[in-house]
Coordinates of C-alpha atoms in Angstrom, one line a residue:
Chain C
X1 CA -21.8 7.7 20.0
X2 CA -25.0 9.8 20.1
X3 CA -24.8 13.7 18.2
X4 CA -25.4 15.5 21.8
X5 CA -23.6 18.8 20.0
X6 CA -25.7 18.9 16.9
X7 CA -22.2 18.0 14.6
X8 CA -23.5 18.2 11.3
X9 CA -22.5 16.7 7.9
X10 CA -21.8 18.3 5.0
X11 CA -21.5 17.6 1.5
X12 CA -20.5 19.7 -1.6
X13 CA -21.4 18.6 -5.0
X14 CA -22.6 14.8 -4.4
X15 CA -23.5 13.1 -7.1
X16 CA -26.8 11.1 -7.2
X17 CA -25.4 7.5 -5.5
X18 CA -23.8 9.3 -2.8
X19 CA -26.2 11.9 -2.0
X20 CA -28.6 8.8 -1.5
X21 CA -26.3 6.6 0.9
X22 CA -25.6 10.0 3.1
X23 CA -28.8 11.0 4.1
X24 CA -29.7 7.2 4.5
X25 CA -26.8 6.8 7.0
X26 CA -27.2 10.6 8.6
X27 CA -31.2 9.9 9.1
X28 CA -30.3 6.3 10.6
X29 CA -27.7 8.1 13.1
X30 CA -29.2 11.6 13.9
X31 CA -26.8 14.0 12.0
X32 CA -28.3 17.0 10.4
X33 CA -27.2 17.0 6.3
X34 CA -26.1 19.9 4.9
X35 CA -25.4 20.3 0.9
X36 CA -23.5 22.7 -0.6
X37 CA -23.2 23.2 -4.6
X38 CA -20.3 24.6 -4.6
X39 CA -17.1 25.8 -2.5
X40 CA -18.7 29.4 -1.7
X41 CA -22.0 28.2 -0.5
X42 CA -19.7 25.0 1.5
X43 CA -18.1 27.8 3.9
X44 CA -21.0 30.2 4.4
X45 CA -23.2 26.8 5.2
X46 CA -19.7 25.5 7.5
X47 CA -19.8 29.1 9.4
X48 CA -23.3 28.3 10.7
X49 CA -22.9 25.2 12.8
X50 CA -20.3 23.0 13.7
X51 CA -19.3 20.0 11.4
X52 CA -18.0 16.0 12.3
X53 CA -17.7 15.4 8.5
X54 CA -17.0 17.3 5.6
X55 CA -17.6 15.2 2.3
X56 CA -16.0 16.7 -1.2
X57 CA -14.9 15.3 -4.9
X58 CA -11.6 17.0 -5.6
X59 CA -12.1 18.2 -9.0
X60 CA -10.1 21.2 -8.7
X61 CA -7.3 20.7 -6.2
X62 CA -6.3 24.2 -5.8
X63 CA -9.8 25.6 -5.1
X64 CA -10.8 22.4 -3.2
X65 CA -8.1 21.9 -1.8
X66 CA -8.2 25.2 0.1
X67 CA -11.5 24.9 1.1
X68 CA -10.9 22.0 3.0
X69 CA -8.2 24.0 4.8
X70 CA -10.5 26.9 5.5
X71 CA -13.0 24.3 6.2
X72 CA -10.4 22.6 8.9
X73 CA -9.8 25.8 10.9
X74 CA -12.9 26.7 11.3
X75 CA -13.6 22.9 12.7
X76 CA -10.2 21.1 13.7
X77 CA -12.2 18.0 14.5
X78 CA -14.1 17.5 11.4
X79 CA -13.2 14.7 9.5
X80 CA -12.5 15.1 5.7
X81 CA -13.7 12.3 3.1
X82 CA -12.3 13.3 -0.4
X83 CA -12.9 11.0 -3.6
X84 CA -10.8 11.9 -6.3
X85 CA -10.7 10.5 -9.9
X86 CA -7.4 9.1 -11.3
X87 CA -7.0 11.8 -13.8
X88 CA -6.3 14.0 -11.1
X89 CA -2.0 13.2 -10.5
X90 CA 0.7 15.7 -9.1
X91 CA 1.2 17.2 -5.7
X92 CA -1.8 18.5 -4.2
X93 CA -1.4 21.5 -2.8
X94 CA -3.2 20.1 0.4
X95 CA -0.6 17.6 1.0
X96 CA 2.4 20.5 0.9
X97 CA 0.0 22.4 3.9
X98 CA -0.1 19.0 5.4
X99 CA -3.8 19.4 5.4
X100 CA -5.1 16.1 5.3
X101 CA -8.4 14.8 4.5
X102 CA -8.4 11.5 6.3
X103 CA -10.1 9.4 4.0
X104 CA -9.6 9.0 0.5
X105 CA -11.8 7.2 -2.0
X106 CA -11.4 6.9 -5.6
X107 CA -14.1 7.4 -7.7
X108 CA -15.0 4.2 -9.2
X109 CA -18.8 3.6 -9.2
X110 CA -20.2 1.5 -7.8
X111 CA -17.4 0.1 -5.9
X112 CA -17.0 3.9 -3.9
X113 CA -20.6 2.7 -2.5
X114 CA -19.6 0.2 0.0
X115 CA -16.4 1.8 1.0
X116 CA -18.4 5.3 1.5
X117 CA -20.7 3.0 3.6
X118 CA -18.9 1.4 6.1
X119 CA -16.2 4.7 6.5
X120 CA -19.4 7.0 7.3
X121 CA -20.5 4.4 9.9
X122 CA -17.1 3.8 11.4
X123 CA -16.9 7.7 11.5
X124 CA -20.3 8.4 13.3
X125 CA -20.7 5.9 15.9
X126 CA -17.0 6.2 17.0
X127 CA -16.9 2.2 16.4
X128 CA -13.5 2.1 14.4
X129 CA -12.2 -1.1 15.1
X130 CA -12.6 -4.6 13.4
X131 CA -11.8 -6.2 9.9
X132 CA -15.3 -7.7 10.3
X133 CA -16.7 -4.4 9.6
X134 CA -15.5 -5.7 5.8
X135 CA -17.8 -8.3 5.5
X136 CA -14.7 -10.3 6.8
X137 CA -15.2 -13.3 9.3
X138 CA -11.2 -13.8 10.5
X139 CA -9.3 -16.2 11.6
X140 CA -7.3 -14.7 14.3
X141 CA -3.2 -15.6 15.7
X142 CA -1.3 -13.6 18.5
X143 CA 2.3 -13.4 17.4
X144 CA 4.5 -13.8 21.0
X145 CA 8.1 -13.4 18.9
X146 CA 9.5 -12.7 15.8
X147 CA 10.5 -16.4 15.2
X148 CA 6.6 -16.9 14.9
X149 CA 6.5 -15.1 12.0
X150 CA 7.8 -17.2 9.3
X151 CA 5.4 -19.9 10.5
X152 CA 2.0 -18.1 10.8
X153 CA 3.0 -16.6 7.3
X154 CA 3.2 -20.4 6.1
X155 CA 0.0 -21.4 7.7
X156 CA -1.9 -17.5 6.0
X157 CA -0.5 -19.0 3.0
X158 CA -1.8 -22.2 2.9
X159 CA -5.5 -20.8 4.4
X160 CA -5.4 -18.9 0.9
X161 CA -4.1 -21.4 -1.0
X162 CA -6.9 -23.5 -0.2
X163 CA -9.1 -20.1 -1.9
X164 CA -7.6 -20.7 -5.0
X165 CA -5.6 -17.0 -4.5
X166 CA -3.1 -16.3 -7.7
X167 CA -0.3 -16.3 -7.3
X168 CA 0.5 -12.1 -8.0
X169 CA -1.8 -11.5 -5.1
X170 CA -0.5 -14.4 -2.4
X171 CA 2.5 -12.4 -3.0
X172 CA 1.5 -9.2 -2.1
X173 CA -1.1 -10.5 0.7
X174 CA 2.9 -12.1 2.1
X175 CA 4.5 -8.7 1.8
X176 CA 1.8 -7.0 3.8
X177 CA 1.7 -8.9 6.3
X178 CA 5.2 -9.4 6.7
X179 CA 5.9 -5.7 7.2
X180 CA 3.1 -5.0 8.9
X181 CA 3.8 -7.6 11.2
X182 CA 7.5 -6.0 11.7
X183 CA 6.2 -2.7 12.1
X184 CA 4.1 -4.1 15.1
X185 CA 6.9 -6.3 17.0
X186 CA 10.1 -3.5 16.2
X187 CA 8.5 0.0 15.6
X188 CA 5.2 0.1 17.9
X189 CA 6.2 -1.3 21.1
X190 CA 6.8 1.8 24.0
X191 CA 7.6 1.7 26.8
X192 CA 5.8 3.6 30.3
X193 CA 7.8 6.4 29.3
X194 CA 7.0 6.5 25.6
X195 CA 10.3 5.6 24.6
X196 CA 10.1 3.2 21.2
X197 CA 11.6 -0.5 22.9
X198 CA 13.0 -2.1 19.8
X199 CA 13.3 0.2 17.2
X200 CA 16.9 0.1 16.9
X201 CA 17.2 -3.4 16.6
X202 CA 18.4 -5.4 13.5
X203 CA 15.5 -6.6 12.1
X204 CA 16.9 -10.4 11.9
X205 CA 16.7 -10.1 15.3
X206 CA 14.9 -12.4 17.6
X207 CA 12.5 -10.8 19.8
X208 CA 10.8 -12.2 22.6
X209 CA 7.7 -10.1 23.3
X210 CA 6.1 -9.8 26.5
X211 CA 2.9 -10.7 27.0
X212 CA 1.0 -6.9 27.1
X213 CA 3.5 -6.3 23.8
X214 CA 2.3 -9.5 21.5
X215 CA 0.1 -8.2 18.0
X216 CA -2.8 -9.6 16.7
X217 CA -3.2 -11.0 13.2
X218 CA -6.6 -11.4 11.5
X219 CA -6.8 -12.7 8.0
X220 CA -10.2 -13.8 6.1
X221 CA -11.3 -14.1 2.5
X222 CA -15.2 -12.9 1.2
X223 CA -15.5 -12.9 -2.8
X224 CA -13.0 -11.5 -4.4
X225 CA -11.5 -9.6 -1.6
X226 CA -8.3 -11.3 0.6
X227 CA -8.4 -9.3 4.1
X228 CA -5.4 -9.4 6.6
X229 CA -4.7 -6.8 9.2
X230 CA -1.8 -6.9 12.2
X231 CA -3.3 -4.9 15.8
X232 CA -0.8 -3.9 18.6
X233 CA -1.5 -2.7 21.4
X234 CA 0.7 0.9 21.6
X235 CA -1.6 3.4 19.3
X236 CA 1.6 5.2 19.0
X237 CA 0.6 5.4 14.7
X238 CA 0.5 8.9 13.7
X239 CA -1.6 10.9 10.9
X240 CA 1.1 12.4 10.0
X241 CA 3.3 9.2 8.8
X242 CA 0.4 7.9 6.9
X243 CA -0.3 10.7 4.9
X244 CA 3.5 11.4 4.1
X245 CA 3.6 7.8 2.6
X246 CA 0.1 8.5 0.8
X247 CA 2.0 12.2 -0.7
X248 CA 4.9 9.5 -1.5
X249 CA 2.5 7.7 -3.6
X250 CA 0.5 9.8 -4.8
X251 CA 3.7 11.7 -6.7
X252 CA 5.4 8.7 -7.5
X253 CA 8.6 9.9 -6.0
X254 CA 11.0 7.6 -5.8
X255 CA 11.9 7.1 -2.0
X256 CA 15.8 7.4 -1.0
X257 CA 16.4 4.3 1.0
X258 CA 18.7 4.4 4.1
X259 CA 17.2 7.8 4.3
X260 CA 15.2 7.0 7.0
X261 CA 14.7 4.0 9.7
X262 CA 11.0 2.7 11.3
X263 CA 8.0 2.2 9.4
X264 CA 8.5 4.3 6.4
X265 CA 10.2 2.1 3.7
X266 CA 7.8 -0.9 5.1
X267 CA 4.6 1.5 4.7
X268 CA 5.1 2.7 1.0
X269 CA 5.6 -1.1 -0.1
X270 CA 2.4 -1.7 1.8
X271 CA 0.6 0.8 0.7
X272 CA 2.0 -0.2 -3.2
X273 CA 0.9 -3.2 -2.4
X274 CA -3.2 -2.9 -1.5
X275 CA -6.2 -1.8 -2.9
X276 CA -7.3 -0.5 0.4
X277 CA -5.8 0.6 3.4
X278 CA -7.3 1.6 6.8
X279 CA -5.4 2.2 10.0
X280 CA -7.6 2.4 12.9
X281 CA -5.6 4.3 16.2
X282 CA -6.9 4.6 19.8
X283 CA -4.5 6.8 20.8
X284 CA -2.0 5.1 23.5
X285 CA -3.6 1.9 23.6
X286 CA -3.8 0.2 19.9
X287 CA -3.5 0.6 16.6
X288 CA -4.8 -1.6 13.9
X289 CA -3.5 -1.7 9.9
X290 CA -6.0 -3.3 7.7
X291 CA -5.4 -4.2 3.8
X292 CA -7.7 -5.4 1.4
X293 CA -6.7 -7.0 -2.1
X294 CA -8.5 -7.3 -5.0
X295 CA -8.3 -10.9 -6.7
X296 CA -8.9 -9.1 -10.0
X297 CA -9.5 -5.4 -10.1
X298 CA -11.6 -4.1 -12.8
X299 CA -9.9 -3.0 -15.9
X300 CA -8.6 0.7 -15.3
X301 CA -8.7 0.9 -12.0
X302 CA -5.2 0.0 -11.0
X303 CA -3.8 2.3 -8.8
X304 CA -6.6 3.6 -7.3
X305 CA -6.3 3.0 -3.2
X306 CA -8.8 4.0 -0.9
X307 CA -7.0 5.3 2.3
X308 CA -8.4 5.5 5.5
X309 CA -7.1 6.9 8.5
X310 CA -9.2 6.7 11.6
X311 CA -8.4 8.0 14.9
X312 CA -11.0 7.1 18.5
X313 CA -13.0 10.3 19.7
X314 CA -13.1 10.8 23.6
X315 CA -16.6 9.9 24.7
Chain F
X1 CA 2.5 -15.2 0.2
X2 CA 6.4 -16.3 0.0
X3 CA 8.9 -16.9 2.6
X4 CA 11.3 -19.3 0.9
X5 CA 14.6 -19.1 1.8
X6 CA 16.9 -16.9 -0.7
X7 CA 19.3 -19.0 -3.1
X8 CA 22.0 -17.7 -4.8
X9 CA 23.7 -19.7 -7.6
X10 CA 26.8 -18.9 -9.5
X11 CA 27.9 -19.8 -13.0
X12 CA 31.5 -19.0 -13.8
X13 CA 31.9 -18.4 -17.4
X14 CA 35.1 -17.4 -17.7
X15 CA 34.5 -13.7 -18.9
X16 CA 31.5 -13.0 -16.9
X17 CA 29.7 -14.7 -13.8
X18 CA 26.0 -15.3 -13.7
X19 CA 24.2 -15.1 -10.5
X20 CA 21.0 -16.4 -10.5
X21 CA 18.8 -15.3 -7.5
X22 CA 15.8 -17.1 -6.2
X23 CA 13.0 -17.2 -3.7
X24 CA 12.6 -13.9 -1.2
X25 CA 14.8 -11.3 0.0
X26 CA 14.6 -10.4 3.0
X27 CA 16.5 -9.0 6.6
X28 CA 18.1 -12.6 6.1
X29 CA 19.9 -12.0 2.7
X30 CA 23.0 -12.0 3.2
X31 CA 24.1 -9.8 -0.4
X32 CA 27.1 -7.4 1.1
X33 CA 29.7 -10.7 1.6
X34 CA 28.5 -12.4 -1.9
X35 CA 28.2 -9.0 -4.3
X36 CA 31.6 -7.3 -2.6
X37 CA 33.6 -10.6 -4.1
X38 CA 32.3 -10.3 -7.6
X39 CA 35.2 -9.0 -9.9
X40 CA 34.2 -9.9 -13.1
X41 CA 31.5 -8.8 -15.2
X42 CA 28.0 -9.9 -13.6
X43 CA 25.0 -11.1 -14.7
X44 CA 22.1 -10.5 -12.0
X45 CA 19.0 -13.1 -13.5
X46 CA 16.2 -12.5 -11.3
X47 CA 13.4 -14.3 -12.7
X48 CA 13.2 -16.0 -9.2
X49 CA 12.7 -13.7 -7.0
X50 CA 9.2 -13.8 -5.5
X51 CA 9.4 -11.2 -2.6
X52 CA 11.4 -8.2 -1.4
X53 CA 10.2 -6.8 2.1
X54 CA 11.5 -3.2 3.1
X55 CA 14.9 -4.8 5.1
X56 CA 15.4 -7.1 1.9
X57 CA 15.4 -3.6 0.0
X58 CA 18.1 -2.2 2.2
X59 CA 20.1 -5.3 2.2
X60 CA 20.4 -5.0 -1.6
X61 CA 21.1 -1.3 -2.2
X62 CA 23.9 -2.0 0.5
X63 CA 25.4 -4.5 -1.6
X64 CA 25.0 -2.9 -5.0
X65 CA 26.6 0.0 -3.2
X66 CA 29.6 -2.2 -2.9
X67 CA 29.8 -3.4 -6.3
X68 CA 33.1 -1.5 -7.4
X69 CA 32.2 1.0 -10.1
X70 CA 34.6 -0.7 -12.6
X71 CA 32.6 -4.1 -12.3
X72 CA 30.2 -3.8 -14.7
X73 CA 26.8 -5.7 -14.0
X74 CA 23.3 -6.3 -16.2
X75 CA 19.6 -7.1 -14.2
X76 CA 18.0 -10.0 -16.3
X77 CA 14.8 -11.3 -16.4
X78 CA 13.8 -9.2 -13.7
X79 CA 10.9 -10.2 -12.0
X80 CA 7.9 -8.1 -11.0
X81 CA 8.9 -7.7 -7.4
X82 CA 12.2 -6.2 -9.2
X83 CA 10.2 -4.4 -11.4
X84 CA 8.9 -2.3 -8.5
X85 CA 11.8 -1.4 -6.5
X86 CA 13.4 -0.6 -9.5
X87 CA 10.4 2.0 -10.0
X88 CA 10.6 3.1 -6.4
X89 CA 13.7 3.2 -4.9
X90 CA 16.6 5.6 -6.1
X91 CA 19.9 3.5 -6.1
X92 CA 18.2 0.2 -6.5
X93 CA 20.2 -0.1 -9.6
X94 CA 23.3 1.1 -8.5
X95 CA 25.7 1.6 -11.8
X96 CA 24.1 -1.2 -13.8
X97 CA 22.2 -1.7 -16.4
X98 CA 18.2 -3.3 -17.2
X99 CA 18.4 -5.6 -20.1
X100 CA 15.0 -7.7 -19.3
X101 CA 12.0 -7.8 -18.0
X102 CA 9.1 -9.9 -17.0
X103 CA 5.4 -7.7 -17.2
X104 CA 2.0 -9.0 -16.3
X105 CA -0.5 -9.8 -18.8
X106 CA -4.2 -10.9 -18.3
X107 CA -6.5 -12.7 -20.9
X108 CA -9.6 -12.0 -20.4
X109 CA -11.2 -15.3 -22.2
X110 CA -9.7 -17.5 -20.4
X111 CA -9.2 -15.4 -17.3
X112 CA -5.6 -16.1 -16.8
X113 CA -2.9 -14.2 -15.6
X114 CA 0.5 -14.7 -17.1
X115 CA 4.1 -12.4 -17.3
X116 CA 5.6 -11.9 -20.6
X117 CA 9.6 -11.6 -21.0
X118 CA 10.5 -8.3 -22.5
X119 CA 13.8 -6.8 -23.6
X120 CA 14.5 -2.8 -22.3
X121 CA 16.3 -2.5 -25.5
X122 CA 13.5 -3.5 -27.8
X123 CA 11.1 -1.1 -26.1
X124 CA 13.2 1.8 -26.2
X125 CA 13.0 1.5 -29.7
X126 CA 9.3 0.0 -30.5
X127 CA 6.8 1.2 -27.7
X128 CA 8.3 3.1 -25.2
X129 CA 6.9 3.0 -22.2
X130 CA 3.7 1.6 -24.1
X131 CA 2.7 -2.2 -23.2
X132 CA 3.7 -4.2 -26.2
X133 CA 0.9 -6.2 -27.3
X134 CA 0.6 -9.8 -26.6
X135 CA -1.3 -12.8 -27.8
X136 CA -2.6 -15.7 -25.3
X137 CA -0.6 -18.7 -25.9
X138 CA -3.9 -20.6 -25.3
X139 CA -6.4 -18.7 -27.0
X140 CA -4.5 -16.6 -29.5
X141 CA -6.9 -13.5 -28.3
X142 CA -5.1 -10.1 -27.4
X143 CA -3.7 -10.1 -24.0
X144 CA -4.4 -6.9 -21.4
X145 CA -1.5 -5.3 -19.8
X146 CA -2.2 -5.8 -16.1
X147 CA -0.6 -3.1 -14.2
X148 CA -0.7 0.6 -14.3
X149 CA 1.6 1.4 -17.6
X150 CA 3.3 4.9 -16.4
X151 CA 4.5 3.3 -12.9
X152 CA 5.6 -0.2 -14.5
X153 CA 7.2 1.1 -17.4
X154 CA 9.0 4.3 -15.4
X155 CA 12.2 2.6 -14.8
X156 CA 12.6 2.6 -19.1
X157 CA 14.5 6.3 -19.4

């Protein structure tokens, strides 16, 4: 998508590494860079010209966090990219506003590198969609009923098998899919009217899916990364239940089940489960989860999920 | 990735019944019909267990919910899946009681994972919610504790 309104990027405090990757990808793609050193200087520079990404490092969640809010009135499309390090824990003050950045990276040279790469390029040509944006070449199933399932799970297991995946993360890689994959057949699919189909179903209930309802699994392996994502075709996936799962998370609070029906539950083991998670959403006409695992993440870093949440721009 | 079938077996000891658990729970467990006929003490082991999706998770707290209070029941050998619902769900546990525990372990010299029985009791006293240290069975060196240590350990009050 070309920058025809001059949408600028900008950047407080980057360090070295990131500064570098950022004007490389804003000079490849025509977006004017501005940096800010610190949170003063970030809103006079934001006043001056309007802003498609706004890149921070939450060091202080109070101050930063509120300048991402002032930040986000000022520019209600503007995407937000925080990293954060792990010492920073508790409820952030932007999650209680429900001001959410919409991608989250921990800082953990170099492995932020990649993940900053491909999120910026995702962001900036509009191009969300696709595991193979991961390095990833998939393998790819449609799923027409939910007695599929337990059969395509048997034939992702043995594919990884045959990679020599242990054991801890086979069963992880088998929860994810298996909620994703029952989020897409009982909680996406709508109807004309935008009423949820199946939602109310027992979920050991066999549903036959018609043919404009059936999701798409992808699953590939590059080294030392298992890839899987589940795509429907609804884009009914909302901002606003990702990031309440992230807040979840992020605060360890212990979830109250029965409390609540749909996706939740299923999306807070997923999200327990990954070392990244992106959820792509053209709004009304697909949505697609991806999760990628770590075979063996470095010492210290356990914990520490990136979360993406991108959402298709109108041309 | 696991989607074998649960199995539930039962050994009758005369004072106490011992359920042992195996393979995945899931929207197909059928827990209410099997937990609601326990009358004698109980003895969950759940060394077995090797996946719990979100319905699975509901299908238990259901039937712990209809444990009667006055049947007292112990989780045993729980396995990691366990491990994390018991960190993550409020009434997971119902009225009972955590007596053991499986946590991961890594060596790093011969770059193997493995889980490591521990007792709740034992580290209430010794380590707390510190990982006990561990030697590779093969290689004697110091194993690493391979999960984060204030969420695996946050069930231990």
């Amino acid at each position: 998508m070309p920058n025809s309104e001059r949408h600028s990027i900008l950047i407080l405090r980057p360090s070295r590494e990131v500064l570098g990757l950022t004007k490389k990808i804003a000079d490849q793609l025509g977006y004017p860079l501005v940096i800010a050193r610190h949170g003063a200087e970030a809103l006079r520079k934001a006043e001056k010209q309007p802003l498609r990404l706004f890149m921070f490092h939450i060091q202080d969640p109070v101050k930063d966090c509120a300048l991402y809010l002032k930040i986000k009135k000022a520019w209600p499309n503007c995407e937000g990219l925080a990293f954060f390090s792990k010492s920073l824990l508790g409820d952030f003050p932007l999650f209680k506003a429900r001001v959410y950045p919409d991608h989250l990276i921990p800082e953990k040279f170099p492995e932020e590198i990649p993940d900053l790469q491909v999120t910026m390029l995702k962001i900036l040509s509009n191009d969300i969609f696709g595991i193979e944006k991961y390095g990833i070449k998939p393998k790819k199933v449609r799923l027409q009923s939910s007695l599929q399932k337990a059969g395509i799970l048997e034939k992702i297991q043995a594919f990884y098998l045959s990679k020599k995946v242990p054991v801890r993360i086979l069963q992880k890689a088998g929860l994810v899919l298996d909620e994703l994959v029952m989020n897409a057949i009982f909680d996406a699919p709508v109807n004309g009217r935008g009423k949820r189909v199946y939602y109310g179903r027992k979920r050991d209930s066999v549903i036959g899916l018609k043919k404009h309802e059936c999701p798409q699994i992808a699953y590939g392996f590059r080294k030392g990364v298992l890839a899987l994502s589940v795509t429907d075709p609804f884009g009914t996936f909302e901002k606003s239940s990702f990031f309440s799962v992230i807040q979840r998370l992020r605060v360890k609070r212990s979830i109250k089940e029965g409390a609540g029906k749909g996706a939740g539950m299923g999306l807070f083991m997923t999200f327990r489960a990954v070392d990244e998670l992106i959820v792509n959403v053209d709004p009304g006409k697909r949505t697609e989860f991806i999760a990628l695992l770590r075979l063996k993440a470095p010492l210290g870093s356990h914990g520490q999920r990136s979360l993406h949440f991108f959402q298709c721009r109108s041309p | 990735m696991s989607n074998k079938k649960l199995v539930i077996e039962k050994k009758n000891d005369g004072n106490r019944m011992v359920l042992v658990i195996k393979g995945t729970i899931d929207q197909e467990a059928e827990l209410k019909k099997v937990f609601s006929e326990l009358s004698i003490p109980v003895i969950f082991d759940l060394e077995g267990i090797e996946m719990i999706n979100s319905a699975g998770v509901r299908e238990w707290v259901n039937a712990i919910a209809k444990l009667p209070t006055k049947t007292p029941f112990t989780l045993e050998r729980c396995s990691p899946r366990i491990v994390e619902q018991l960190n993550y769900v409020e009434a997971f546990l119902g009225h009972g009681e955590v007596v053991s525990f499986f946590a991961p372990y890594f060596c790093p010299k011969c770059k193997v994972e493995t889980t490591v029985l521990l007792e709740v009791k034992v580290m209430r006293k010794k380590s707390g919610k510190n990982p006990p240290p561990q030697n590779c069975a093969k290689c004697k060196n110091l194993l690493e504790f391979d999960d984060i240590e204030e969420e695996y350990f946050g069930f231990i009050q």
